[in-house]
JSON list of N, CA and C in Angstrom, two decimals:
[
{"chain": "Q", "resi": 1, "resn": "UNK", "atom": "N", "xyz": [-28.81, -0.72, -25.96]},
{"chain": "Q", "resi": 1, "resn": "UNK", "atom": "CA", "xyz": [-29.13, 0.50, -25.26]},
{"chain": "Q", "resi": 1, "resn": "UNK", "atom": "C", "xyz": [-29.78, 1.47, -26.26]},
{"chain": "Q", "resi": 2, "resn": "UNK", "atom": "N", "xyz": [-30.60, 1.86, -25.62]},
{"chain": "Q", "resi": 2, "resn": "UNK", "atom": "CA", "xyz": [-31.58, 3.03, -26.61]},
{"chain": "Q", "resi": 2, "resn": "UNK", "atom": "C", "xyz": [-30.44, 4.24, -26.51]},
{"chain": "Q", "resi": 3, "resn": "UNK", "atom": "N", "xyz": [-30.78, 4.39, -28.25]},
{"chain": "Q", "resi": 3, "resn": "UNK", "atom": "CA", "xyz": [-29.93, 5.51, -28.25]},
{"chain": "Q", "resi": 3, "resn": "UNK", "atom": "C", "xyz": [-30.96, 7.00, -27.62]},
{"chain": "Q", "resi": 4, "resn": "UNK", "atom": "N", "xyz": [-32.06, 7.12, -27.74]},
{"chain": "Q", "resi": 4, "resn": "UNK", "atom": "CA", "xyz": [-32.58, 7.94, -27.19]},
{"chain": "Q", "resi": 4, "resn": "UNK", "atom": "C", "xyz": [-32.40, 8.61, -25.54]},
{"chain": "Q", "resi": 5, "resn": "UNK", "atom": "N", "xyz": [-32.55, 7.35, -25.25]},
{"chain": "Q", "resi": 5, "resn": "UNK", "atom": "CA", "xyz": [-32.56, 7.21, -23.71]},
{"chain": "Q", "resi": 5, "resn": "UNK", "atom": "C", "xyz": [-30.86, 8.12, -23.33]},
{"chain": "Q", "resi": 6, "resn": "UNK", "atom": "N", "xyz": [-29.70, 7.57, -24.06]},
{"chain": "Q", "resi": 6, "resn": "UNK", "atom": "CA", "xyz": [-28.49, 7.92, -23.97]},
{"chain": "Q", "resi": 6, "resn": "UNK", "atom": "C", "xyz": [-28.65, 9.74, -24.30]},
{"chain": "Q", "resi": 7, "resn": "UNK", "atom": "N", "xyz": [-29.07, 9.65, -25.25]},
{"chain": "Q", "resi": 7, "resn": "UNK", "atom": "CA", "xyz": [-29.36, 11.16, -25.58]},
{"chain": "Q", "resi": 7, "resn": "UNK", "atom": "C", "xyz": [-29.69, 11.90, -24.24]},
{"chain": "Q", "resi": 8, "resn": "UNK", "atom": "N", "xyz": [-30.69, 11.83, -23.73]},
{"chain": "Q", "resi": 8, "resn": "UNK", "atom": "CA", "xyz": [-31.66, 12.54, -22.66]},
{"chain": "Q", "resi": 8, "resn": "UNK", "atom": "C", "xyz": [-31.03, 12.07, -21.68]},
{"chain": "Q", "resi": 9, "resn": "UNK", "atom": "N", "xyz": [-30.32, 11.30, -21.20]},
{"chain": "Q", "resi": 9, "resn": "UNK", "atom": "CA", "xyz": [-29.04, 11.37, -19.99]},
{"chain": "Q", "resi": 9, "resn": "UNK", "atom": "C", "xyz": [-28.48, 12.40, -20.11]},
{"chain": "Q", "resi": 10, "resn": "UNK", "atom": "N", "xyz": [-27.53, 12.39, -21.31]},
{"chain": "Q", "resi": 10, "resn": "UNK", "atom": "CA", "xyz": [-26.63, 13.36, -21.49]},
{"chain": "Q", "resi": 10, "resn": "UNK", "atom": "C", "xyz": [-27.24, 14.53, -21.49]},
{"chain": "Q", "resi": 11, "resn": "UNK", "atom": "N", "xyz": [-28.17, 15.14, -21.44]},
{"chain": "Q", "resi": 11, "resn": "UNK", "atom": "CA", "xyz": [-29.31, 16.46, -21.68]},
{"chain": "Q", "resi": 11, "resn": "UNK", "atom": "C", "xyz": [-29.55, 16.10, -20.29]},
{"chain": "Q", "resi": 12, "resn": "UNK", "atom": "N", "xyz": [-29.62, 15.48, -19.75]},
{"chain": "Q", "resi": 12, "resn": "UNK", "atom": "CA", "xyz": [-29.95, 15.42, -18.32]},
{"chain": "Q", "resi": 12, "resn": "UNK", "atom": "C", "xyz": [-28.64, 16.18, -17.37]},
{"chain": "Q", "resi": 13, "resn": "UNK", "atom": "N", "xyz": [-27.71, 15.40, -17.75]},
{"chain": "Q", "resi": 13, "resn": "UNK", "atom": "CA", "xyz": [-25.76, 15.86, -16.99]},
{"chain": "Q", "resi": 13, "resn": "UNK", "atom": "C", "xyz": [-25.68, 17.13, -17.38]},
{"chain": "Q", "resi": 14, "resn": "UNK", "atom": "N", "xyz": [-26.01, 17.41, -18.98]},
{"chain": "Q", "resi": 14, "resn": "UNK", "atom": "CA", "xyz": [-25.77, 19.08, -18.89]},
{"chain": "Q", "resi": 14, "resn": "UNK", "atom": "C", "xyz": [-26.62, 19.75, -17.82]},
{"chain": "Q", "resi": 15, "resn": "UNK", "atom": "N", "xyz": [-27.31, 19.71, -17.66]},
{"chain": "Q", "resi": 15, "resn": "UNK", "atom": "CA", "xyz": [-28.50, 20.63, -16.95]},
{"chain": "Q", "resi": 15, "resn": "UNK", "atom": "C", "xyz": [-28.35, 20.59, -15.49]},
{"chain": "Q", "resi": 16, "resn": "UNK", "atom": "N", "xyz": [-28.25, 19.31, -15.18]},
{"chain": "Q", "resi": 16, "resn": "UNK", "atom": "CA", "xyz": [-27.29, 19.43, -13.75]},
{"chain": "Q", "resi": 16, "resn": "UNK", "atom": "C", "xyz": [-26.05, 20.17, -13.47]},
{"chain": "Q", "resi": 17, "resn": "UNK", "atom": "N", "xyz": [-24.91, 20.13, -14.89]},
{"chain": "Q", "resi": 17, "resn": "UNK", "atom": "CA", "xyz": [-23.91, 21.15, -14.55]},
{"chain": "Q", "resi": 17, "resn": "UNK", "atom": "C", "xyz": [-24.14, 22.33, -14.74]},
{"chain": "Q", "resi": 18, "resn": "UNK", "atom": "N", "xyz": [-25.29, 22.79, -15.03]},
{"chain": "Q", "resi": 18, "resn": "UNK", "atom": "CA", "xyz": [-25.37, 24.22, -15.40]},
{"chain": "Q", "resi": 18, "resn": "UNK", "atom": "C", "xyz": [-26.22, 24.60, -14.36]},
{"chain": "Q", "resi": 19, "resn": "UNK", "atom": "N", "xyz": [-27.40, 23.57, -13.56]},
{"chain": "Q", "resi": 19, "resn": "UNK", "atom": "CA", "xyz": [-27.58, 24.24, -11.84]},
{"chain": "Q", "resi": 19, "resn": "UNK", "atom": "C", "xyz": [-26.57, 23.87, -10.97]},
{"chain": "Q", "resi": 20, "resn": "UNK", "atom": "N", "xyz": [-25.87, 23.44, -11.22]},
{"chain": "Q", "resi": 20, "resn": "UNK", "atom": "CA", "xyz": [-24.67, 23.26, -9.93]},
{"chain": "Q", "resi": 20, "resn": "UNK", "atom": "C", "xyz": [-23.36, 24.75, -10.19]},
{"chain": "Q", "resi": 21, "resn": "UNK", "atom": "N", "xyz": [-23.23, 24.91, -11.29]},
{"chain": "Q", "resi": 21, "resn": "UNK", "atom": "CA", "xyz": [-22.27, 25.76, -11.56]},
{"chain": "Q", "resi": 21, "resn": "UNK", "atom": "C", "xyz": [-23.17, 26.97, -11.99]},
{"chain": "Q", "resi": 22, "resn": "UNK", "atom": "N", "xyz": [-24.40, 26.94, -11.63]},
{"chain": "Q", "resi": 22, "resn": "UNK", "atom": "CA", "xyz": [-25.40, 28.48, -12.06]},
{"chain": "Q", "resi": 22, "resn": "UNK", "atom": "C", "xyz": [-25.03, 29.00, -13.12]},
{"chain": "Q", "resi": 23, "resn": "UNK", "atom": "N", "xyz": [-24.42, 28.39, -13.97]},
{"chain": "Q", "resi": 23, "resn": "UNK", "atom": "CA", "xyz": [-24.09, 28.80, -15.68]},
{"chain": "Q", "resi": 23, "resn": "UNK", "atom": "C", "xyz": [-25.53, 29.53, -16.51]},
{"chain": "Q", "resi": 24, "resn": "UNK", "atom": "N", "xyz": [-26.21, 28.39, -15.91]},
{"chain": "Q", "resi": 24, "resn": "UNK", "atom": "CA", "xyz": [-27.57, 29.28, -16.73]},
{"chain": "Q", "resi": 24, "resn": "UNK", "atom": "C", "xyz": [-28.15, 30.54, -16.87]},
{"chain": "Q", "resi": 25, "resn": "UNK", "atom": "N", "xyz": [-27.52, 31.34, -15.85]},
{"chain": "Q", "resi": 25, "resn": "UNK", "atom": "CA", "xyz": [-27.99, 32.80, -15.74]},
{"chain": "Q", "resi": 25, "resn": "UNK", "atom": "C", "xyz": [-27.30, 33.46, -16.64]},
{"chain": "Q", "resi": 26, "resn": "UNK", "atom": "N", "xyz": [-26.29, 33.19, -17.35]},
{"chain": "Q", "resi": 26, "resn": "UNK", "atom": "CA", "xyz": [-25.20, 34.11, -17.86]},
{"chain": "Q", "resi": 26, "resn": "UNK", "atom": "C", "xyz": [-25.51, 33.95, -19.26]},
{"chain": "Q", "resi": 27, "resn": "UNK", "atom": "N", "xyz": [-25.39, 35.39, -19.78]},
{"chain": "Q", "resi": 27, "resn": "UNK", "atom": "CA", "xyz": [-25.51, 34.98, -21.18]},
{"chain": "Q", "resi": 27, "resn": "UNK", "atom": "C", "xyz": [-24.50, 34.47, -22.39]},
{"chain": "Q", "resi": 28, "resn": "UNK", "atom": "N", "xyz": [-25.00, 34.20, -23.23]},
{"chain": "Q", "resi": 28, "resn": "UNK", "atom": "CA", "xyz": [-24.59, 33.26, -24.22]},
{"chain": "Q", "resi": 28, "resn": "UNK", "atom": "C", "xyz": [-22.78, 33.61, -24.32]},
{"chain": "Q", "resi": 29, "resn": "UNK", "atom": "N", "xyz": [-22.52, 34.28, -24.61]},
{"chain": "Q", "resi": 29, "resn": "UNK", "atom": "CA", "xyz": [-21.06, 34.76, -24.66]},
{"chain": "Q", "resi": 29, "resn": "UNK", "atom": "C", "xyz": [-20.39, 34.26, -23.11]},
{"chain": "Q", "resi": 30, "resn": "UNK", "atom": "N", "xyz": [-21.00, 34.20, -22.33]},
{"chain": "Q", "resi": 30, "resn": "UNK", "atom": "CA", "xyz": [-20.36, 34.57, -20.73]},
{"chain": "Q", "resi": 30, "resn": "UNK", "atom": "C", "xyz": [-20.18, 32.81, -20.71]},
{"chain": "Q", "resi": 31, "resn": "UNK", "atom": "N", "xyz": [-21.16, 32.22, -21.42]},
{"chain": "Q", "resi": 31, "resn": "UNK", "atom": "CA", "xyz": [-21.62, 31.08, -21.21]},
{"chain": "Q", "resi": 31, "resn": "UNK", "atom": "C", "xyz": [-20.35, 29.98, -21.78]},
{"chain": "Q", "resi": 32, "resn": "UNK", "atom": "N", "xyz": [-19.99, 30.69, -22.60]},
{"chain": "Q", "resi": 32, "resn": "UNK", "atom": "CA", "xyz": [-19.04, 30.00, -23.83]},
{"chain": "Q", "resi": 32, "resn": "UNK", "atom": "C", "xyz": [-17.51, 30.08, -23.15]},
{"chain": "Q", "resi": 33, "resn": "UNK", "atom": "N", "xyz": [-17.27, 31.59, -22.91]},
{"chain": "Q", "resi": 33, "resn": "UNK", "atom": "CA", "xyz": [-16.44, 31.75, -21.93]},
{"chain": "Q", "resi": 33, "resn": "UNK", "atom": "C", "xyz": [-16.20, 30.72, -20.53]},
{"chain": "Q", "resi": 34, "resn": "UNK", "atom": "N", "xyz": [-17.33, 30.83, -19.97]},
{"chain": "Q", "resi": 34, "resn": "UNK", "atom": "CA", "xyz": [-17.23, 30.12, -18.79]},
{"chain": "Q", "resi": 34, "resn": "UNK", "atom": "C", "xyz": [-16.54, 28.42, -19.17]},
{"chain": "Q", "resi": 35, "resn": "UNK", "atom": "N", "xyz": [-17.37, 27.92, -19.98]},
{"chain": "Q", "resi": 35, "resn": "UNK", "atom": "CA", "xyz": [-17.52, 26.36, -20.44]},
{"chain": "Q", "resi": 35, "resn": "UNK", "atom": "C", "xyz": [-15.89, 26.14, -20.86]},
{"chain": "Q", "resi": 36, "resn": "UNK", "atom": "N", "xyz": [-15.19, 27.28, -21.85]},
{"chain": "Q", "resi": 36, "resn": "UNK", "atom": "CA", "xyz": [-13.75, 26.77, -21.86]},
{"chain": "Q", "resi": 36, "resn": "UNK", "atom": "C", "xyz": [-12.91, 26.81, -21.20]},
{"chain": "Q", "resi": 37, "resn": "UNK", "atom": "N", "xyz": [-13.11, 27.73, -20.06]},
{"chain": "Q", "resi": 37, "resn": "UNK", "atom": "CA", "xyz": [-12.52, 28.24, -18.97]},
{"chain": "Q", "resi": 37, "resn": "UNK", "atom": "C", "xyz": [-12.47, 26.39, -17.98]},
{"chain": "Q", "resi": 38, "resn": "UNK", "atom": "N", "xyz": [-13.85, 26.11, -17.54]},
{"chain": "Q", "resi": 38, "resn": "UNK", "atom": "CA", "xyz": [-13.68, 24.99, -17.26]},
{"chain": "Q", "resi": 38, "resn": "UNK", "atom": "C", "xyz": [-13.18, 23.78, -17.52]},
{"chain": "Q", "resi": 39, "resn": "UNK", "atom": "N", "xyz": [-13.66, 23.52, -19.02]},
{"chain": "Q", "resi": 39, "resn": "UNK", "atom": "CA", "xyz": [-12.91, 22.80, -19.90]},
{"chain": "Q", "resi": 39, "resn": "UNK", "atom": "C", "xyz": [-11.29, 22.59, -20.13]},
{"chain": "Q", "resi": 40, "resn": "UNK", "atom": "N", "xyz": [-10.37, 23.79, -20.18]},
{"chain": "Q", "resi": 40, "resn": "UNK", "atom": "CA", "xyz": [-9.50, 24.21, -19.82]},
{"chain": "Q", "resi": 40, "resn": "UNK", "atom": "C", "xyz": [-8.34, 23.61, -18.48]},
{"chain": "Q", "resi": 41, "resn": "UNK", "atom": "N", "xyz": [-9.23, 23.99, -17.29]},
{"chain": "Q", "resi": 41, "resn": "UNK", "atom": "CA", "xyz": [-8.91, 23.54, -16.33]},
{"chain": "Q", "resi": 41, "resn": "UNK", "atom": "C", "xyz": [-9.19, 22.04, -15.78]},
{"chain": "Q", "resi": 42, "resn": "UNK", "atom": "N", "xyz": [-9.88, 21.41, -16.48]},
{"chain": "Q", "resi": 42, "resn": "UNK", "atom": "CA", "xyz": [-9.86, 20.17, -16.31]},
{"chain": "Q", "resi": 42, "resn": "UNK", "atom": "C", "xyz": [-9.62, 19.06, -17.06]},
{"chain": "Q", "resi": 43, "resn": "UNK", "atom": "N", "xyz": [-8.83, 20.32, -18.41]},
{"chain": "Q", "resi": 43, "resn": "UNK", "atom": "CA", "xyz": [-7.63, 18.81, -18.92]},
{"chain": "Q", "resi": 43, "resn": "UNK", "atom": "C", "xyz": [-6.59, 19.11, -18.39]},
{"chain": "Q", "resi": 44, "resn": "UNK", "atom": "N", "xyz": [-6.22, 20.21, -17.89]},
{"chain": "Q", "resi": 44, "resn": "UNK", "atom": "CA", "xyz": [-4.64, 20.75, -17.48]},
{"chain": "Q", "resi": 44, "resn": "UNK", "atom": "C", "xyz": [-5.07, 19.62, -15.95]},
{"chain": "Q", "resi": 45, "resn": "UNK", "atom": "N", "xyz": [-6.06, 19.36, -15.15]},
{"chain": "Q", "resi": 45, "resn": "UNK", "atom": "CA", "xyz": [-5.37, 18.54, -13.97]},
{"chain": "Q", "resi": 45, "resn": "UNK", "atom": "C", "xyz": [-5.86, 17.45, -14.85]},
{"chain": "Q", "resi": 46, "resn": "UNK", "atom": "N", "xyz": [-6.45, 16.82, -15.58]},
{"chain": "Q", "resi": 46, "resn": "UNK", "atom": "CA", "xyz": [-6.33, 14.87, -16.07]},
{"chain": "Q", "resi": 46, "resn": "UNK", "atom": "C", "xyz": [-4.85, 14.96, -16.52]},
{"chain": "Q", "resi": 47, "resn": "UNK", "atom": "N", "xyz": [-4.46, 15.89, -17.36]},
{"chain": "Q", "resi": 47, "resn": "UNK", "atom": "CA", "xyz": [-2.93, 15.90, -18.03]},
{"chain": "Q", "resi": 47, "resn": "UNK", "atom": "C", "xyz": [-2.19, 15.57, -16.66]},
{"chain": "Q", "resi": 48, "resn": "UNK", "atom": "N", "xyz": [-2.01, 16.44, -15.92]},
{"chain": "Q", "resi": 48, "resn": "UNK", "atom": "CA", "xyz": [-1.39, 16.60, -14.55]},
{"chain": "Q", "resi": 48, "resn": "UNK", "atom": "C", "xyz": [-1.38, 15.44, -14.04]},
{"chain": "Q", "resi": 49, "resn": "UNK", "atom": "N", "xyz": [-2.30, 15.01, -13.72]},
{"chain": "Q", "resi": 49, "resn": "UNK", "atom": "CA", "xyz": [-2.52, 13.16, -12.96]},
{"chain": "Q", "resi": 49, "resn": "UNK", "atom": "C", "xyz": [-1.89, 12.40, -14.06]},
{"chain": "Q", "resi": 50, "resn": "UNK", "atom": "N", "xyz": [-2.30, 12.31, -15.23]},
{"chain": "Q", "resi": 50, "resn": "UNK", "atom": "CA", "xyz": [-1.70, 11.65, -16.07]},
{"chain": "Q", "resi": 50, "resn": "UNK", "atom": "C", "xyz": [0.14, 11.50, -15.64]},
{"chain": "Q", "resi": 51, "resn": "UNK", "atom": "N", "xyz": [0.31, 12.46, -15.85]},
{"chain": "Q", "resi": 51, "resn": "UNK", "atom": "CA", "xyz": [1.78, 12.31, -16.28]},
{"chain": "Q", "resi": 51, "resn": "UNK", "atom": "C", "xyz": [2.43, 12.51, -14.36]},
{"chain": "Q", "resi": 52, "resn": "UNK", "atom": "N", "xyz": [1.91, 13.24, -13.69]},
{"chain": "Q", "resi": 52, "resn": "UNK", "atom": "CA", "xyz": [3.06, 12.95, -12.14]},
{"chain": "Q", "resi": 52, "resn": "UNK", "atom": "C", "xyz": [2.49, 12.23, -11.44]},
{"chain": "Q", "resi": 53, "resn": "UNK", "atom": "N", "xyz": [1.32, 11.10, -11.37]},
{"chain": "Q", "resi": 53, "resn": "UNK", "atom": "CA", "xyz": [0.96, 10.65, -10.04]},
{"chain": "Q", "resi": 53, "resn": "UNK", "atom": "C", "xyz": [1.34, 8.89, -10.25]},
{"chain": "Q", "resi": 54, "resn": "UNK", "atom": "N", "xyz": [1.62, 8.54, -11.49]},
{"chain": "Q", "resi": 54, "resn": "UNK", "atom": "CA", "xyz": [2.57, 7.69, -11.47]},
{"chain": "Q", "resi": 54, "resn": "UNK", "atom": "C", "xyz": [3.81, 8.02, -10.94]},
{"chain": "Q", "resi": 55, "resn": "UNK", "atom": "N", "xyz": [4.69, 8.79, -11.39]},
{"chain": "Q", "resi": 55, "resn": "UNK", "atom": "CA", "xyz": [6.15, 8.98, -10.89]},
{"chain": "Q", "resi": 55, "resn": "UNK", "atom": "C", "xyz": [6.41, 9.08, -9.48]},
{"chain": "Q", "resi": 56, "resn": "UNK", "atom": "N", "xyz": [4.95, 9.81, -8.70]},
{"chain": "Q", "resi": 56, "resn": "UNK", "atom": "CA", "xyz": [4.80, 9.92, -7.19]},
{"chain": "Q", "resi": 56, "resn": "UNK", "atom": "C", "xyz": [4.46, 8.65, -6.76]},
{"chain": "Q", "resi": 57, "resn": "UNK", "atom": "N", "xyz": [3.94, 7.67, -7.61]},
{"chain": "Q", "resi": 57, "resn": "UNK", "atom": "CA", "xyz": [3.60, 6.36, -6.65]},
{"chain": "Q", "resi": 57, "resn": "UNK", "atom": "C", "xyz": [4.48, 5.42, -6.82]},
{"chain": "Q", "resi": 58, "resn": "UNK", "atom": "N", "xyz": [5.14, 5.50, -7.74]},
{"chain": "Q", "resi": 58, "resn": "UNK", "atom": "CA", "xyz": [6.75, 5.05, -7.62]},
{"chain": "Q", "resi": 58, "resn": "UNK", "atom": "C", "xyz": [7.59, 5.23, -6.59]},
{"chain": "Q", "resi": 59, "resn": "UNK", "atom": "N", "xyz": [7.75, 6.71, -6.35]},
{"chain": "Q", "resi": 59, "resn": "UNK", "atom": "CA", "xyz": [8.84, 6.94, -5.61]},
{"chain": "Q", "resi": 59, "resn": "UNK", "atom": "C", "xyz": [7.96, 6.70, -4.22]},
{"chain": "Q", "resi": 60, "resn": "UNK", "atom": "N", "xyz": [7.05, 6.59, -4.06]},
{"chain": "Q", "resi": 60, "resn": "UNK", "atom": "CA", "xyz": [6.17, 6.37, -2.58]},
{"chain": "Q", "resi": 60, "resn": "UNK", "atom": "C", "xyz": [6.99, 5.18, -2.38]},
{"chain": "Q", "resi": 61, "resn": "UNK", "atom": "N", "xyz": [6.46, 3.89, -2.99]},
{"chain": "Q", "resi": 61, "resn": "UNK", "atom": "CA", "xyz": [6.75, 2.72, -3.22]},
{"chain": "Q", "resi": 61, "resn": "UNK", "atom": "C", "xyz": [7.96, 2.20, -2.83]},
{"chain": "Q", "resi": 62, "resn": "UNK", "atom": "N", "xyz": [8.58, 2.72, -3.67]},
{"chain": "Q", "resi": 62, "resn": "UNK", "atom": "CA", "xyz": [10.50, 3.20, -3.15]},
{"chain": "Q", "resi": 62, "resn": "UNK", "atom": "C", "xyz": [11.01, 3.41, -1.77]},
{"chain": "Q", "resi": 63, "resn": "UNK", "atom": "N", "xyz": [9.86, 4.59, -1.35]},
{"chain": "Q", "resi": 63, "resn": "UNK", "atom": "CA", "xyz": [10.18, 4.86, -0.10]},
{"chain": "Q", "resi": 63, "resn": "UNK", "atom": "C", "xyz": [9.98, 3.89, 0.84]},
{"chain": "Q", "resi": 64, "resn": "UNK", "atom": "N", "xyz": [8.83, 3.31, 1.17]},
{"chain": "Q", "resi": 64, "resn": "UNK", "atom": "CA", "xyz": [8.23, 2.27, 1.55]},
{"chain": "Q", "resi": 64, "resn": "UNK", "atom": "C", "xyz": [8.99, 1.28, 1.71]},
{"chain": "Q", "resi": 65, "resn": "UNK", "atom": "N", "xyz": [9.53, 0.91, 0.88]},
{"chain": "Q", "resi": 65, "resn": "UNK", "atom": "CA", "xyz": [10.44, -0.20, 0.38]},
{"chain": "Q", "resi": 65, "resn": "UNK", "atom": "C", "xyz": [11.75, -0.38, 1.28]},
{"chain": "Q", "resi": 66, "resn": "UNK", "atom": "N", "xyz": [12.24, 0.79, 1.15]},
{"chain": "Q", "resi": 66, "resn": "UNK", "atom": "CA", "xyz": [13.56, 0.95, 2.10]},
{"chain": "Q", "resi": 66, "resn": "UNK", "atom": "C", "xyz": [13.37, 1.19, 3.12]},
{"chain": "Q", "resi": 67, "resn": "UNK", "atom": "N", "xyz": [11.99, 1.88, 4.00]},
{"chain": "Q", "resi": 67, "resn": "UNK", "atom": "CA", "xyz": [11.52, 2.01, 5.43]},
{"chain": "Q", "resi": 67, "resn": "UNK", "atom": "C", "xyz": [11.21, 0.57, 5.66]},
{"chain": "Q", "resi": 68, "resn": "UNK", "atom": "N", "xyz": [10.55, -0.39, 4.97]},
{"chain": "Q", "resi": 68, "resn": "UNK", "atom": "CA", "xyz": [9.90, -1.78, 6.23]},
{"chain": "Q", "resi": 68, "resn": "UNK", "atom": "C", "xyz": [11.11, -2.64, 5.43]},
{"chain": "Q", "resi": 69, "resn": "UNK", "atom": "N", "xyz": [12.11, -2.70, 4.35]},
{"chain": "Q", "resi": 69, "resn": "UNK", "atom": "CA", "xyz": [13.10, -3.31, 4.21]},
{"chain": "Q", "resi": 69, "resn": "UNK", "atom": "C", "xyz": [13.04, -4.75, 3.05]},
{"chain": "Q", "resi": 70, "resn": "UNK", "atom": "N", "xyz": [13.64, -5.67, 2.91]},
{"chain": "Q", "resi": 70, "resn": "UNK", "atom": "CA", "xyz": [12.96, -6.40, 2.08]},
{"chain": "Q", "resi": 70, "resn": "UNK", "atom": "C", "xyz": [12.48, -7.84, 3.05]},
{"chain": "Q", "resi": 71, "resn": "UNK", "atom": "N", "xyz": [11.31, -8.12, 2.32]},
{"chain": "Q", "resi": 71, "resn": "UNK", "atom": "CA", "xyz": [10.50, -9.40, 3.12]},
{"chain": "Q", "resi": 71, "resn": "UNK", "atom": "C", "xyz": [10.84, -10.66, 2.79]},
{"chain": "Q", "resi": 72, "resn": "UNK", "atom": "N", "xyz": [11.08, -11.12, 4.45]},
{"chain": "Q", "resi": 72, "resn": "UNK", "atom": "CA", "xyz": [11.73, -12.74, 4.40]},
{"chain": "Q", "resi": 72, "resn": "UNK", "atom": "C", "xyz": [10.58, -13.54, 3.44]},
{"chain": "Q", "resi": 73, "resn": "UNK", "atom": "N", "xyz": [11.67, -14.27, 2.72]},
{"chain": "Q", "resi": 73, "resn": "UNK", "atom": "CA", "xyz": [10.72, -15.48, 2.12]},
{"chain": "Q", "resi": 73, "resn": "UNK", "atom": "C", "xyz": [10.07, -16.68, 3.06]},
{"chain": "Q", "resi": 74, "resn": "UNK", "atom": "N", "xyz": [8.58, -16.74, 2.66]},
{"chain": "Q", "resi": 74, "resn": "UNK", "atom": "CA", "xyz": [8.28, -17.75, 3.20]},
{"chain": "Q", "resi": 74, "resn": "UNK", "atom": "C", "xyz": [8.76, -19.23, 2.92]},
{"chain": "Q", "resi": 75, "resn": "UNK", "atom": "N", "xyz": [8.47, -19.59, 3.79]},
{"chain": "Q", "resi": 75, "resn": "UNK", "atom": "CA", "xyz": [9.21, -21.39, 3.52]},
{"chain": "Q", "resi": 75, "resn": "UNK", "atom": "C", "xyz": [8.12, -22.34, 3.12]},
{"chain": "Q", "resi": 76, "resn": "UNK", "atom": "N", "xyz": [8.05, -22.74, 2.18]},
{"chain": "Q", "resi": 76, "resn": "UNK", "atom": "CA", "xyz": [7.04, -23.31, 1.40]},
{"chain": "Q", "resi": 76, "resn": "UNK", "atom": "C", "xyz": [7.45, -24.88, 1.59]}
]
């Protein structure tokens, strides 16, 4: 893979997040602000998923488990 090409993707994704989130109007300070602000908030929910949406699909599972009961073995 061209490393160039990889480059100018990524220069591509910024520029899309900065017309989707209209970042570009704001100046440089507002800009920096904004970016950790986001940044911020979107390790606090990967952290978040990380650590409770296992424990929730456990206990789903669980639940599940004891609502349809345990399954007859087939006879092989």
């Amino acid at each position: 893979m061209d490393v160039r090409r990889v480059k100018d993707y990524l220069y591509w994704l910024y520029y899309q997040y900065q017309l989707v989130t209209c970042s570009y109007v704001l100046e440089p300070w507002e800009q920096s602000m904004f970016h950790t602000i986001t940044v911020t908030v979107l390790a606090m929910v990967v952290y978040t998923a990380y650590v409770f949406v296992p424990i929730h699909v456990r206990l789903a599972l669980q639940f599940f488990s004891q609502i349809f009961g345990p399954q007859p073995e087939s006879a092989v």
